[in-house]
mmCIF file of C-alpha atoms in Angstrom:
data_model
loop_
_atom_site.group_PDB
_atom_site.id
_atom_site.type_symbol
_atom_site.label_atom_id
_atom_site.label_comp_id
_atom_site.label_asym_id
_atom_site.label_seq_id
_atom_site.Cartn_x
_atom_site.Cartn_y
_atom_site.Cartn_z
ATOM 1 C CA MET A 1 56.598 -58.201 -17.255
ATOM 2 C CA ALA A 2 57.349 -58.341 -13.547
ATOM 3 C CA ASP A 3 55.198 -60.670 -11.477
ATOM 4 C CA THR A 4 52.522 -59.095 -9.263
ATOM 5 C CA THR A 5 51.577 -60.625 -5.927
ATOM 6 C CA THR A 6 49.400 -59.580 -3.019
ATOM 7 C CA THR A 7 51.264 -58.208 -0.043
ATOM 8 C CA THR A 8 50.305 -59.026 3.548
ATOM 9 C CA ALA A 9 48.357 -55.777 3.649
ATOM 10 C CA GLY A 10 46.276 -56.949 0.714
ATOM 11 C CA VAL A 11 47.749 -54.447 -1.769
ATOM 12 C CA MET A 12 48.900 -55.528 -5.220
ATOM 13 C CA ALA A 13 52.621 -54.914 -5.593
ATOM 14 C CA ARG A 14 55.337 -55.770 -8.096
ATOM 15 C CA SER A 15 57.730 -58.416 -6.819
ATOM 16 C CA ALA A 16 59.586 -61.560 -7.705
ATOM 17 C CA PRO A 17 57.667 -64.853 -7.282
ATOM 18 C CA ARG A 18 57.100 -65.325 -3.561
ATOM 19 C CA PHE A 19 57.831 -68.559 -1.759
ATOM 20 C CA TYR A 20 56.379 -68.715 1.724
ATOM 21 C CA ASN A 21 59.026 -69.207 4.383
ATOM 22 C CA PRO A 22 57.230 -70.023 7.679
ATOM 23 C CA LEU A 23 60.318 -68.976 9.646
ATOM 24 C CA SER A 24 60.529 -65.504 8.125
ATOM 25 C CA LEU A 25 57.832 -63.951 10.290
ATOM 26 C CA LEU A 26 58.777 -65.535 13.610
ATOM 27 C CA PRO A 27 59.939 -63.047 16.243
ATOM 28 C CA SER A 28 63.046 -65.156 16.858
ATOM 29 C CA LEU A 29 64.861 -68.189 15.492
ATOM 30 C CA ASN A 30 66.273 -68.991 18.915
ATOM 31 C CA PRO A 31 64.588 -72.267 19.976
ATOM 32 C CA ILE A 32 64.653 -71.334 23.669
ATOM 33 C CA ALA A 33 63.046 -67.993 22.884
ATOM 34 C CA LEU A 34 60.356 -69.706 20.795
ATOM 35 C CA ILE A 35 59.639 -72.190 23.588
ATOM 36 C CA ARG A 36 59.215 -69.229 25.935
ATOM 37 C CA MET A 37 56.961 -67.372 23.498
ATOM 38 C CA MET A 38 54.779 -70.460 23.106
ATOM 39 C CA GLY A 39 54.160 -70.524 26.849
ATOM 40 C CA PHE A 40 56.182 -73.590 27.770
ATOM 41 C CA LEU A 41 58.279 -71.632 30.264
ATOM 42 C CA ASN A 42 56.401 -70.017 33.127
ATOM 43 C CA PHE A 43 57.329 -66.644 34.580
ATOM 44 C CA SER A 44 55.815 -64.944 37.582
ATOM 45 C CA ASN A 45 55.753 -61.167 37.434
ATOM 46 C CA PHE A 46 52.471 -60.671 39.256
ATOM 47 C CA SER A 47 50.497 -62.406 41.968
ATOM 48 C CA LEU A 48 46.747 -62.248 42.507
ATOM 49 C CA SER A 49 47.514 -61.110 46.051
ATOM 50 C CA GLU A 50 48.868 -57.895 44.501
ATOM 51 C CA THR A 51 45.490 -57.058 42.957
ATOM 52 C CA PRO A 52 44.190 -53.762 44.338
ATOM 53 C CA PRO A 53 40.605 -53.517 45.628
ATOM 54 C CA LEU A 54 38.150 -53.130 42.759
ATOM 55 C CA ASN A 55 35.326 -51.694 44.845
ATOM 56 C CA GLY A 56 33.108 -49.332 42.878
ATOM 57 C CA LYS A 57 34.402 -50.510 39.507
ATOM 58 C CA VAL A 58 32.354 -52.092 36.713
ATOM 59 C CA ALA A 59 33.571 -54.720 34.269
ATOM 60 C CA VAL A 60 32.282 -56.363 31.108
ATOM 61 C CA ILE A 61 33.718 -59.700 30.003
ATOM 62 C CA THR A 62 32.842 -61.874 27.036
ATOM 63 C CA GLY A 63 32.875 -65.586 27.740
ATOM 64 C CA GLY A 64 33.099 -64.949 31.459
ATOM 65 C CA GLN A 65 31.102 -68.062 32.308
ATOM 66 C CA ALA A 66 33.450 -70.774 31.006
ATOM 67 C CA GLY A 67 37.099 -71.778 30.794
ATOM 68 C CA ILE A 68 39.613 -69.039 31.545
ATOM 69 C CA GLY A 69 36.832 -66.443 31.559
ATOM 70 C CA LYS A 70 35.124 -68.185 34.471
ATOM 71 C CA GLU A 71 38.304 -67.821 36.525
ATOM 72 C CA ILE A 72 38.793 -64.190 35.469
ATOM 73 C CA THR A 73 35.250 -63.406 36.606
ATOM 74 C CA ALA A 74 35.887 -65.203 39.896
ATOM 75 C CA GLN A 75 38.963 -63.072 40.553
ATOM 76 C CA LEU A 76 37.110 -59.867 39.717
ATOM 77 C CA LEU A 77 34.440 -60.842 42.246
ATOM 78 C CA LEU A 78 36.954 -61.909 44.889
ATOM 79 C CA HIS A 79 38.682 -58.541 44.630
ATOM 80 C CA GLY A 80 35.525 -56.540 45.162
ATOM 81 C CA ILE A 81 34.283 -55.567 41.697
ATOM 82 C CA SER A 82 31.010 -53.688 42.045
ATOM 83 C CA LYS A 83 29.416 -55.346 39.006
ATOM 84 C CA VAL A 84 30.510 -57.654 36.206
ATOM 85 C CA TYR A 85 28.427 -58.165 33.089
ATOM 86 C CA ILE A 86 28.996 -61.484 31.348
ATOM 87 C CA ILE A 87 28.330 -61.686 27.619
ATOM 88 C CA ALA A 88 27.931 -65.148 26.108
ATOM 89 C CA ARG A 89 25.562 -67.367 24.157
ATOM 90 C CA ASN A 90 24.958 -70.054 26.758
ATOM 91 C CA GLU A 91 23.096 -69.035 29.911
ATOM 92 C CA SER A 92 23.164 -72.603 31.253
ATOM 93 C CA ARG A 93 26.959 -72.362 31.502
ATOM 94 C CA PHE A 94 26.497 -69.116 33.432
ATOM 95 C CA LEU A 95 24.262 -70.913 35.929
ATOM 96 C CA GLU A 96 26.918 -73.620 36.296
ATOM 97 C CA ALA A 97 29.553 -70.936 36.785
ATOM 98 C CA LYS A 98 27.554 -69.320 39.582
ATOM 99 C CA ASN A 99 27.547 -72.653 41.418
ATOM 100 C CA TYR A 100 31.302 -72.935 40.847
ATOM 101 C CA TRP A 101 31.957 -69.450 42.236
ATOM 102 C CA HIS A 102 29.892 -70.317 45.312
ATOM 103 C CA GLU A 103 31.205 -73.824 45.967
ATOM 104 C CA ASN A 104 34.828 -73.416 44.884
ATOM 105 C CA LYS A 105 35.522 -69.739 45.580
ATOM 106 C CA GLY A 106 33.444 -69.255 48.713
ATOM 107 C CA LEU A 107 31.310 -66.445 47.335
ATOM 108 C CA ALA A 108 27.835 -66.120 48.822
ATOM 109 C CA VAL A 109 24.931 -66.933 46.502
ATOM 110 C CA ASP A 110 23.189 -63.598 47.081
ATOM 111 C CA ASP A 111 26.490 -61.758 46.533
ATOM 112 C CA ILE A 112 26.974 -63.467 43.178
ATOM 113 C CA GLU A 113 23.401 -62.660 42.194
ATOM 114 C CA ARG A 114 23.858 -59.015 43.115
ATOM 115 C CA ARG A 115 27.202 -58.468 41.414
ATOM 116 C CA THR A 116 26.841 -60.466 38.185
ATOM 117 C CA GLU A 117 24.511 -60.150 35.237
ATOM 118 C CA PHE A 118 24.276 -62.302 32.128
ATOM 119 C CA LEU A 119 23.600 -60.865 28.669
ATOM 120 C CA ALA A 120 22.867 -63.316 25.864
ATOM 121 C CA CYS A 121 24.737 -62.520 22.669
ATOM 122 C CA ASP A 122 25.988 -64.239 19.538
ATOM 123 C CA LEU A 123 29.384 -62.607 19.043
ATOM 124 C CA GLY A 124 29.448 -63.919 15.487
ATOM 125 C CA ASP A 125 26.401 -61.841 14.564
ATOM 126 C CA ILE A 126 27.092 -58.116 14.185
ATOM 127 C CA GLU A 127 23.438 -57.225 14.832
ATOM 128 C CA SER A 128 23.387 -59.227 18.078
ATOM 129 C CA VAL A 129 26.578 -57.553 19.321
ATOM 130 C CA GLY A 130 25.248 -54.124 18.368
ATOM 131 C CA ARG A 131 22.060 -54.760 20.322
ATOM 132 C CA VAL A 132 23.914 -55.876 23.456
ATOM 133 C CA GLY A 133 26.401 -53.018 23.193
ATOM 134 C CA HIS A 134 23.640 -50.432 23.171
ATOM 135 C CA GLU A 135 21.804 -52.275 25.954
ATOM 136 C CA LEU A 136 24.919 -51.902 28.093
ATOM 137 C CA LEU A 137 25.161 -48.186 27.292
ATOM 138 C CA GLU A 138 21.625 -47.790 28.575
ATOM 139 C CA LYS A 139 22.439 -49.669 31.798
ATOM 140 C CA LEU A 140 25.833 -48.296 32.735
ATOM 141 C CA LEU A 141 27.117 -45.004 34.087
ATOM 142 C CA ARG A 142 30.722 -46.226 34.041
ATOM 143 C CA LEU A 143 32.852 -49.013 32.567
ATOM 144 C CA ASP A 144 36.318 -49.445 34.047
ATOM 145 C CA ILE A 145 37.309 -52.802 32.560
ATOM 146 C CA LEU A 146 36.396 -54.453 29.258
ATOM 147 C CA ILE A 147 37.794 -57.955 28.719
ATOM 148 C CA ASP A 148 37.384 -59.296 25.177
ATOM 149 C CA ASN A 149 37.892 -62.930 26.097
ATOM 150 C CA ALA A 150 35.377 -65.220 24.372
ATOM 151 C CA ALA A 151 36.609 -67.281 21.443
ATOM 152 C CA LEU A 152 35.637 -70.100 19.165
ATOM 153 C CA PRO A 153 38.386 -72.732 19.228
ATOM 154 C CA THR A 154 39.604 -74.796 16.300
ATOM 155 C CA ILE A 155 36.443 -76.467 14.999
ATOM 156 C CA PRO A 156 36.081 -79.015 12.192
ATOM 157 C CA GLU A 157 33.072 -77.321 10.584
ATOM 158 C CA TYR A 158 33.503 -74.526 8.066
ATOM 159 C CA THR A 159 30.658 -72.003 8.255
ATOM 160 C CA LEU A 160 29.976 -68.337 7.637
ATOM 161 C CA SER A 161 28.367 -65.861 10.030
ATOM 162 C CA ALA A 162 25.036 -64.150 9.452
ATOM 163 C CA GLN A 163 26.958 -61.425 7.633
ATOM 164 C CA GLY A 164 28.925 -63.871 5.477
ATOM 165 C CA ILE A 165 32.225 -63.767 7.390
ATOM 166 C CA GLU A 166 34.141 -66.927 8.304
ATOM 167 C CA THR A 167 32.723 -67.884 11.707
ATOM 168 C CA ILE A 168 35.869 -68.166 13.823
ATOM 169 C CA PHE A 169 37.038 -64.771 12.581
ATOM 170 C CA ALA A 170 33.568 -63.286 13.046
ATOM 171 C CA VAL A 171 33.355 -64.375 16.692
ATOM 172 C CA ASN A 172 36.955 -63.909 17.777
ATOM 173 C CA HIS A 173 37.667 -60.609 16.041
ATOM 174 C CA VAL A 174 34.671 -58.896 14.445
ATOM 175 C CA GLY A 175 32.324 -59.300 17.418
ATOM 176 C CA HIS A 176 34.873 -57.829 19.792
ATOM 177 C CA PHE A 177 35.642 -55.007 17.372
ATOM 178 C CA VAL A 178 31.959 -54.034 17.407
ATOM 179 C CA LEU A 179 31.521 -54.366 21.161
ATOM 180 C CA THR A 180 34.679 -52.432 22.009
ATOM 181 C CA ASN A 181 33.936 -49.558 19.667
ATOM 182 C CA ILE A 182 30.356 -49.183 20.882
ATOM 183 C CA LEU A 183 31.479 -49.170 24.522
ATOM 184 C CA LEU A 184 34.608 -47.083 23.950
ATOM 185 C CA PRO A 185 32.983 -43.673 24.617
ATOM 186 C CA LEU A 186 31.815 -44.937 28.021
ATOM 187 C CA ILE A 187 35.266 -46.395 28.729
ATOM 188 C CA GLU A 188 36.854 -43.050 27.843
ATOM 189 C CA SER A 189 34.450 -41.023 29.987
ATOM 190 C CA THR A 190 35.062 -43.421 32.897
ATOM 191 C CA ALA A 191 38.814 -42.912 32.548
ATOM 192 C CA THR A 192 38.313 -39.144 32.576
ATOM 193 C CA ALA A 193 36.139 -39.235 35.683
ATOM 194 C CA HIS A 194 37.937 -41.946 37.649
ATOM 195 C CA GLY A 195 41.560 -41.879 36.553
ATOM 196 C CA ASP A 196 41.967 -44.716 34.067
ATOM 197 C CA ALA A 197 40.228 -47.593 32.310
ATOM 198 C CA ARG A 198 41.404 -50.837 30.725
ATOM 199 C CA VAL A 199 40.704 -52.903 27.616
ATOM 200 C CA VAL A 200 42.126 -56.440 27.774
ATOM 201 C CA VAL A 201 42.062 -58.763 24.755
ATOM 202 C CA THR A 202 42.728 -62.509 24.837
ATOM 203 C CA SER A 203 44.934 -63.856 22.053
ATOM 204 C CA SER A 204 47.191 -66.898 21.629
ATOM 205 C CA SER A 205 50.741 -67.903 20.781
ATOM 206 C CA LEU A 206 49.155 -69.625 17.791
ATOM 207 C CA HIS A 207 48.970 -66.198 16.150
ATOM 208 C CA MET A 208 52.473 -67.076 14.943
ATOM 209 C CA GLY A 209 50.897 -69.718 12.708
ATOM 210 C CA CYS A 210 49.355 -67.073 10.420
ATOM 211 C CA HIS A 211 51.714 -65.248 8.064
ATOM 212 C CA GLU A 212 49.190 -62.960 6.365
ATOM 213 C CA ILE A 213 45.597 -61.792 6.352
ATOM 214 C CA ASP A 214 44.145 -62.332 2.919
ATOM 215 C CA PHE A 215 40.917 -60.362 3.182
ATOM 216 C CA ALA A 216 39.339 -62.139 0.226
ATOM 217 C CA THR A 217 39.428 -65.480 2.055
ATOM 218 C CA LEU A 218 37.582 -64.093 5.096
ATOM 219 C CA THR A 219 34.332 -64.417 3.165
ATOM 220 C CA SER A 220 35.213 -67.550 1.191
ATOM 221 C CA PRO A 221 32.261 -69.980 1.069
ATOM 222 C CA THR A 222 34.622 -72.963 1.368
ATOM 223 C CA ARG A 223 37.859 -73.922 3.110
ATOM 224 C CA THR A 224 41.009 -72.403 1.692
ATOM 225 C CA LYS A 225 43.666 -74.620 3.297
ATOM 226 C CA GLY A 226 42.533 -78.118 2.311
ATOM 227 C CA PHE A 227 42.559 -80.652 5.177
ATOM 228 C CA ALA A 228 40.056 -79.681 7.901
ATOM 229 C CA GLY A 229 42.604 -79.859 10.718
ATOM 230 C CA VAL A 230 45.094 -77.589 8.971
ATOM 231 C CA ASP A 231 42.390 -75.206 7.778
ATOM 232 C CA SER A 232 40.744 -74.887 11.184
ATOM 233 C CA THR A 233 44.040 -74.322 12.978
ATOM 234 C CA TYR A 234 44.985 -71.671 10.429
ATOM 235 C CA ARG A 235 41.625 -69.919 10.792
ATOM 236 C CA TYR A 236 42.017 -69.851 14.582
ATOM 237 C CA ALA A 237 45.585 -68.532 14.264
ATOM 238 C CA ARG A 238 44.347 -65.850 11.871
ATOM 239 C CA SER A 239 41.706 -64.697 14.348
ATOM 240 C CA LYS A 240 44.274 -64.544 17.148
ATOM 241 C CA LEU A 241 46.599 -62.497 14.946
ATOM 242 C CA ALA A 242 43.656 -60.164 14.343
ATOM 243 C CA ASN A 243 43.207 -59.758 18.118
ATOM 244 C CA ILE A 244 46.754 -58.412 18.421
ATOM 245 C CA LEU A 245 46.491 -56.162 15.380
ATOM 246 C CA PHE A 246 43.162 -54.800 16.636
ATOM 247 C CA THR A 247 44.606 -54.012 20.077
ATOM 248 C CA ARG A 248 47.555 -52.181 18.544
ATOM 249 C CA GLU A 249 45.436 -50.183 16.122
ATOM 250 C CA LEU A 250 43.051 -49.303 18.969
ATOM 251 C CA THR A 251 46.059 -48.066 20.941
ATOM 252 C CA ARG A 252 47.195 -45.981 17.975
ATOM 253 C CA CYS A 253 43.711 -44.488 17.550
ATOM 254 C CA LEU A 254 43.505 -43.583 21.233
ATOM 255 C CA LYS A 255 46.922 -41.932 21.110
ATOM 256 C CA GLU A 256 45.974 -40.021 17.944
ATOM 257 C CA ARG A 257 42.907 -38.646 19.715
ATOM 258 C CA GLY A 258 44.881 -37.687 22.808
ATOM 259 C CA ILE A 259 43.307 -40.335 25.070
ATOM 260 C CA GLY A 260 46.149 -41.191 27.429
ATOM 261 C CA ASN A 261 44.378 -42.947 30.292
ATOM 262 C CA VAL A 262 42.718 -45.889 28.497
ATOM 263 C CA TYR A 263 45.159 -48.796 28.428
ATOM 264 C CA ALA A 264 44.537 -51.497 25.820
ATOM 265 C CA ASN A 265 46.709 -54.618 25.924
ATOM 266 C CA VAL A 266 46.556 -58.213 24.714
ATOM 267 C CA PHE A 267 47.655 -61.469 26.297
ATOM 268 C CA PHE A 268 48.159 -65.198 25.756
ATOM 269 C CA PRO A 269 46.675 -67.053 28.775
ATOM 270 C CA GLY A 270 48.937 -70.073 28.281
ATOM 271 C CA ASN A 271 48.626 -73.679 27.221
ATOM 272 C CA ILE A 272 45.599 -74.485 29.319
ATOM 273 C CA PRO A 273 43.765 -77.819 28.837
ATOM 274 C CA THR A 274 40.204 -76.467 28.919
ATOM 275 C CA GLU A 275 37.166 -78.044 27.273
ATOM 276 C CA ALA A 276 37.847 -75.939 24.180
ATOM 277 C CA MET A 277 40.813 -78.202 23.464
ATOM 278 C CA ASP A 278 38.542 -81.207 23.014
ATOM 279 C CA THR A 279 38.115 -80.168 19.386
ATOM 280 C CA TRP A 280 41.755 -81.139 18.804
ATOM 281 C CA LYS A 281 40.731 -84.780 19.200
ATOM 282 C CA GLU A 282 38.053 -84.330 16.531
ATOM 283 C CA LEU A 283 40.547 -82.739 14.170
ATOM 284 C CA PHE A 284 43.689 -84.775 14.818
ATOM 285 C CA GLY A 285 42.529 -87.938 16.580
ATOM 286 C CA VAL A 286 45.081 -89.516 18.920
ATOM 287 C CA ALA A 287 47.590 -86.735 18.237
ATOM 288 C CA GLY A 288 45.046 -84.168 19.433
ATOM 289 C CA ASN A 289 44.543 -86.127 22.639
ATOM 290 C CA LEU A 290 48.293 -86.237 23.175
ATOM 291 C CA VAL A 291 48.534 -82.456 22.839
ATOM 292 C CA LYS A 292 45.882 -81.926 25.513
ATOM 293 C CA GLY A 293 47.587 -84.511 27.709
ATOM 294 C CA ALA A 294 50.908 -82.688 27.329
ATOM 295 C CA PHE A 295 49.265 -79.418 28.315
ATOM 296 C CA GLN A 296 47.822 -81.093 31.412
ATOM 297 C CA LEU A 297 51.371 -82.045 32.417
ATOM 298 C CA PHE A 298 53.379 -79.041 31.255
ATOM 299 C CA GLY A 299 50.878 -76.264 30.595
ATOM 300 C CA GLN A 300 49.331 -73.585 32.751
ATOM 301 C CA SER A 301 46.263 -73.572 34.972
ATOM 302 C CA THR A 302 43.191 -71.429 34.486
ATOM 303 C CA THR A 303 44.377 -69.421 37.493
ATOM 304 C CA ASP A 304 47.679 -68.713 35.722
ATOM 305 C CA GLY A 305 45.790 -67.497 32.669
ATOM 306 C CA ALA A 306 43.441 -65.368 34.738
ATOM 307 C CA THR A 307 46.343 -63.812 36.649
ATOM 308 C CA THR A 308 47.748 -62.145 33.531
ATOM 309 C CA ALA A 309 44.287 -60.844 32.641
ATOM 310 C CA ILE A 310 43.832 -59.391 36.128
ATOM 311 C CA PHE A 311 47.278 -57.803 35.962
ATOM 312 C CA LEU A 312 46.337 -55.987 32.750
ATOM 313 C CA ALA A 313 42.843 -55.143 34.021
ATOM 314 C CA ALA A 314 43.740 -53.873 37.473
ATOM 315 C CA SER A 315 47.429 -53.547 38.321
ATOM 316 C CA PRO A 316 48.683 -50.007 39.010
ATOM 317 C CA GLU A 317 51.901 -51.038 37.214
ATOM 318 C CA VAL A 318 50.107 -50.780 33.875
ATOM 319 C CA GLU A 319 49.419 -47.093 34.447
ATOM 320 C CA ARG A 320 52.728 -46.413 36.197
ATOM 321 C CA CYS A 321 54.753 -47.914 33.329
ATOM 322 C CA GLN A 322 52.361 -46.615 30.642
ATOM 323 C CA VAL A 323 51.823 -50.086 29.189
ATOM 324 C CA ARG A 324 49.846 -49.796 25.941
ATOM 325 C CA GLY A 325 49.398 -52.058 22.938
ATOM 326 C CA LYS A 326 51.663 -54.720 24.431
ATOM 327 C CA TYR A 327 51.470 -58.511 24.263
ATOM 328 C CA PHE A 328 51.888 -60.641 27.393
ATOM 329 C CA ILE A 329 52.491 -64.324 28.141
ATOM 330 C CA PRO A 330 52.094 -66.154 31.479
ATOM 331 C CA ILE A 331 52.400 -64.755 33.996
ATOM 332 C CA ALA A 332 52.197 -60.989 33.324
ATOM 333 C CA THR A 333 55.337 -61.091 31.171
ATOM 334 C CA GLU A 334 55.708 -58.820 28.154
ATOM 335 C CA GLU A 335 56.777 -60.705 25.031
ATOM 336 C CA LYS A 336 57.432 -60.217 21.339
ATOM 337 C CA THR A 337 54.908 -61.196 18.691
ATOM 338 C CA SER A 338 55.317 -62.351 15.107
ATOM 339 C CA LYS A 339 56.511 -59.680 12.696
ATOM 340 C CA ILE A 340 53.155 -59.331 10.952
ATOM 341 C CA ALA A 341 51.497 -58.723 14.335
ATOM 342 C CA GLU A 342 53.691 -55.604 14.566
ATOM 343 C CA ASP A 343 52.789 -54.351 11.076
ATOM 344 C CA MET A 344 50.711 -51.229 11.621
ATOM 345 C CA ASP A 345 49.800 -51.004 7.934
ATOM 346 C CA VAL A 346 48.120 -54.400 8.197
ATOM 347 C CA ALA A 347 46.529 -53.349 11.492
ATOM 348 C CA ARG A 348 45.031 -50.249 9.892
ATOM 349 C CA GLU A 349 43.736 -52.150 6.874
ATOM 350 C CA LEU A 350 42.174 -54.780 9.136
ATOM 351 C CA TRP A 351 40.431 -52.007 11.090
ATOM 352 C CA GLU A 352 39.130 -50.422 7.901
ATOM 353 C CA TRP A 353 37.975 -53.765 6.451
ATOM 354 C CA THR A 354 36.137 -54.626 9.676
ATOM 355 C CA ASP A 355 34.569 -51.180 9.977
ATOM 356 C CA GLU A 356 33.279 -51.471 6.416
ATOM 357 C CA LYS A 357 31.642 -54.827 7.174
ATOM 358 C CA VAL A 358 30.046 -53.484 10.354
ATOM 359 C CA THR A 359 28.832 -50.327 8.601
ATOM 360 C CA LYS A 360 26.967 -52.434 6.039
ATOM 361 C CA THR A 361 24.973 -53.992 8.883
ATOM 362 C CA LEU A 362 24.640 -51.279 11.537
ATOM 363 C CA GLY A 363 24.743 -48.184 9.350
ATOM 364 C CA ARG A 364 27.216 -45.410 8.668
ATOM 365 C CA ASP A 365 26.929 -43.753 12.093
ATOM 366 C CA TRP A 366 27.177 -46.940 14.194
ATOM 367 C CA GLN A 367 30.140 -45.702 16.292
ATOM 368 C CA ARG A 368 28.834 -42.129 16.602
ATOM 369 C CA ILE A 369 25.550 -43.393 18.051
ATOM 370 C CA GLY A 370 27.500 -44.905 20.937
ATOM 371 C CA ARG A 371 28.975 -41.485 21.703
ATOM 372 C CA GLN A 372 25.530 -39.897 21.677
ATOM 373 C CA GLN A 373 24.226 -42.484 24.188
ATOM 374 C CA THR A 374 27.119 -42.210 26.626
ATOM 375 C CA PRO A 375 26.292 -40.556 29.968
ATOM 376 C CA THR A 376 28.820 -38.419 31.804
ATOM 377 C CA PRO A 377 29.894 -40.191 35.010
ATOM 378 C CA PRO A 378 30.231 -38.048 38.124
ATOM 379 C CA HIS A 379 33.873 -37.014 38.625
ATOM 380 C CA THR A 380 35.752 -38.477 41.564
ATOM 381 C CA GLU A 381 39.235 -37.657 42.758
#
């Protein structure tokens, strides 16, 4: 009898015994190309000075109070965004960020107060994300830019979310899936009334470290990769792969429905030594410290990371060149992904798996309710 194994799409198929080759799914075997894809070579295809005025526009960003997100929010404010809503768990970090924007970016305190608003949310909890999503629909008449940025880094603990999903995956993928789909009708109506709208998703070059999505392990009560450091890194890579697959399936869905003026793209900010990297020391000891030290010497800055996000969120080039479902590295440079990140069968199955999990919590009509709540923005030329 022929052996049966599970394919990357989670479907049982007849095949010979499979031996995992970690090189087989890389986008290239050229070492220079891989170094470039991993963000160790910097390009400059966009400058923040090229950002058009954002007056009148509204943005929502997850994790906009810390790390790269704090710099993205700063740039949105500096370029005239009418309002930016920041979704995160920790309001104290938001208060610290407001001081940073005032003291380091020269923004007036009353201006920051007027143009920013914090919404507390646990992105790992589907119910919490659903609540905040609908709260935003009640507040907003338009939404020009959605930036799905927040992420749990590699963490030593293995836990499950309130809905029984591995926590890193729940926060980094599932939470953003819920938020984006609830807000999507408003994003679409904004694009219709005002010309275009953008969805920007933060991923990582570490997505290349995940060669499959085994859906059964996403709800495993225990680690599946043994040593905590290896397991945590794999779980993070898996969530970042999911970010790319989600963006590409979202792009396909928009195209299928004839929505041509909502541009969804995904980017790797770069090798940026933020506080999130401190967990590498917990997981790998001295080696983890060395990695962060190397990034401090050879990596990118938070401004570099934010520049790519702003390019995708605001540059007219995205609309002019019809950039959709693409993956970018620093700075504003389109790049290849791993082969599985291009597999639209896996992308569709991931979407369906996630939708099923969300439906169990929010109910069968959870996406349709968002459409019923969406106001019609006044049309402007």
